[in-house]
Short mmCIF file of C-alpha atoms in Angstrom, two decimals:
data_model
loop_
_atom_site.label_atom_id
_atom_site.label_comp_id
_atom_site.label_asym_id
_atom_site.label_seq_id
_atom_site.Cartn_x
_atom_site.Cartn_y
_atom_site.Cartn_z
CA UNK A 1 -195.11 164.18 123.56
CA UNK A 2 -191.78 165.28 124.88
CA UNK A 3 -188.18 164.96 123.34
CA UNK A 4 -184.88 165.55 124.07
CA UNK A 5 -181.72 166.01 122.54
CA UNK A 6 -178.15 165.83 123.90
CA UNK A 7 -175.44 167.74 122.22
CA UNK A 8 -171.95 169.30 122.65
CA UNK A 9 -169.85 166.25 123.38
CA UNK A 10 -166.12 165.62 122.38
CA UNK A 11 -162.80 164.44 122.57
CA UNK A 12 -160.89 166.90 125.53
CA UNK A 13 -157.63 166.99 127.26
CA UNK A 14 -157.62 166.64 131.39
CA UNK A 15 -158.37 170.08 133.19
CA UNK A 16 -160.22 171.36 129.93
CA UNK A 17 -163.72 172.13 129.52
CA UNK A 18 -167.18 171.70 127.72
CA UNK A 19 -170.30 172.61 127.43
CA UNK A 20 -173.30 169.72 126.61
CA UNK A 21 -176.61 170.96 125.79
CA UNK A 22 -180.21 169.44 126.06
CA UNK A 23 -182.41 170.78 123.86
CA UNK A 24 -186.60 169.80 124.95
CA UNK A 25 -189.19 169.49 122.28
CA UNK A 26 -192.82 169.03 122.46
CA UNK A 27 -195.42 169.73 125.30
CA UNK A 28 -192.37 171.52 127.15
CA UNK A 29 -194.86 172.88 129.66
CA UNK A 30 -195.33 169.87 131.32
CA UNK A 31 -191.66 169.22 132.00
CA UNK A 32 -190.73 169.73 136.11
CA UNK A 33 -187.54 168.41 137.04
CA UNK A 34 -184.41 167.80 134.29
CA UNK A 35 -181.24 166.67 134.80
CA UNK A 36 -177.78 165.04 133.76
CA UNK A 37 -176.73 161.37 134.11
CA UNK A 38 -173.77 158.84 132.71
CA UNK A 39 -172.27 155.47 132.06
CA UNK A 40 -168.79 154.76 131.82
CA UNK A 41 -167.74 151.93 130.20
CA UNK A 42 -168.48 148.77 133.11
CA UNK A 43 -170.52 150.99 135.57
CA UNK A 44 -173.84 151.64 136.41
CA UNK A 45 -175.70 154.98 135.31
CA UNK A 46 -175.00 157.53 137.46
CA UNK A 47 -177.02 161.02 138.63
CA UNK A 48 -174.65 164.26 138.22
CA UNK A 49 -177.14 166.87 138.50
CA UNK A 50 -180.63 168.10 138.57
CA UNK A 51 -182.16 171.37 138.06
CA UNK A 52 -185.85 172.25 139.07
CA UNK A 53 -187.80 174.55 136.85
CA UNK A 54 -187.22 177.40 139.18
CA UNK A 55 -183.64 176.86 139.39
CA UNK A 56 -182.85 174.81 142.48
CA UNK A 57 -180.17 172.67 141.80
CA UNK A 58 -178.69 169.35 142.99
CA UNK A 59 -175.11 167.88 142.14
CA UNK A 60 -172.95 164.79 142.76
CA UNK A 61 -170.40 164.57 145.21
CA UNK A 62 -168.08 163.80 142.67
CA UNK A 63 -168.68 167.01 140.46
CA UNK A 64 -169.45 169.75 142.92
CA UNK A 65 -167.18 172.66 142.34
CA UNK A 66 -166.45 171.71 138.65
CA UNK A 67 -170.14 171.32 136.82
CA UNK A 68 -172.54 173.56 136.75
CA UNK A 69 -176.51 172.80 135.70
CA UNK A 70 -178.38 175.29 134.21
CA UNK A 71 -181.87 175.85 131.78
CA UNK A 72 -183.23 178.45 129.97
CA UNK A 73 -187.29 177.69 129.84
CA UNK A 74 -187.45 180.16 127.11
CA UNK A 75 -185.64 178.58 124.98
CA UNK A 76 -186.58 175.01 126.44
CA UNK A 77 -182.82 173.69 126.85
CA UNK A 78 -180.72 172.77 129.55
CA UNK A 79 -176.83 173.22 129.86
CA UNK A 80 -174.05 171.24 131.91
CA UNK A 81 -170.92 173.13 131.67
CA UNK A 82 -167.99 171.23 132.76
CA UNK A 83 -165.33 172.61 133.95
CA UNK A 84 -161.74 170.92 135.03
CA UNK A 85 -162.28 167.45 133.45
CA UNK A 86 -160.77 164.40 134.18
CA UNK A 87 -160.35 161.10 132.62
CA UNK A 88 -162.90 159.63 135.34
CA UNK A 89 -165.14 161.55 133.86
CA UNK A 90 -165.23 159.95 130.31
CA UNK A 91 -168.51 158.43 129.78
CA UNK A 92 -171.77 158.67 127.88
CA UNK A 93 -174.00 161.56 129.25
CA UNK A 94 -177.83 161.56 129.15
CA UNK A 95 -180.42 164.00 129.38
CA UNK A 96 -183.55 163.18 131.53
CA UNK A 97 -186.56 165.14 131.63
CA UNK A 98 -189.66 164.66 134.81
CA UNK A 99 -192.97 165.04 134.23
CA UNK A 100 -195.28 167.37 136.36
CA UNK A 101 -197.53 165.27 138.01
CA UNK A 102 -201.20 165.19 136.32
CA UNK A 103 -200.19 164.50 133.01
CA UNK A 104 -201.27 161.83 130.29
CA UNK A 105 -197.38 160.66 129.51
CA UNK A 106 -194.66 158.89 130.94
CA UNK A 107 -193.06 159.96 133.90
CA UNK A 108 -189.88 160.97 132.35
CA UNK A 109 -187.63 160.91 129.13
CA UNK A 110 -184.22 160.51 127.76
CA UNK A 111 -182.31 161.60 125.17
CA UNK A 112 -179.58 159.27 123.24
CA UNK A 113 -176.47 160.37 124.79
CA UNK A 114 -173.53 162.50 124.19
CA UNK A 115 -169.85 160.68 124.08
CA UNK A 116 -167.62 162.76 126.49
CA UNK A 117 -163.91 161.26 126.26
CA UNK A 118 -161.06 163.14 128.54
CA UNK A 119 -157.95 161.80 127.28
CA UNK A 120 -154.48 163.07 126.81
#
């Protein structure tokens, strides 16, 4: 019904930069709310930001002033860029996409993860 597909990942030095992408296939209309999560190695999952289909936007404490969520509906994807790394931030990151409520499928749906490693 829906898919998604994480992308952009890589090996970068502290105080560098990337750009992950999430890429939505399928019934995209349906899709509300998407968002970014991760696990580092030992920890729980963890929310870093969401984005609304109109654009409202929620981040983690931990990443405000350095990440920024975006989407394009056109084009059905959603961006994180990530700006000022550091090595806390290593960790597989996951795409999530909500359902809008009245719909036939599950409630959400992830992607497989994108390996972000900041290491000297």
């Amino acid at each position: 019904q829906v898919q998604v597909v994480e992308s952009g990942g890589g090996l970068v030095q502290p105080g560098g930069s990337l750009r992950l992408s999430c890429a939505a296939s399928g019934n995209t209309i349906s899709i509300s709310t998407m968002g970014w999560y991760r696990q580092a190695p030992g920890k729980q999952r963890e929310l870093v930001a969401t984005i609304t289909r109109g654009g409202t936007t929620n981040y983690a404490d931990s990443v405000k002033g350095r990440f920024t969520i975006s989407r394009d509906n056109a084009k059905n994807t959603m961006y994180l860029q990530m700006n000022m790394l550091k090595p806390e931030d290593t960790a597989v990151y996951y795409c999530n996409a909500e359902i809008r409520p009245g719909w036939p499928t599950r409630s959400n749906y992830w992607g497989q993860g994108t390996q972000v490693t900041v290491s000297s």
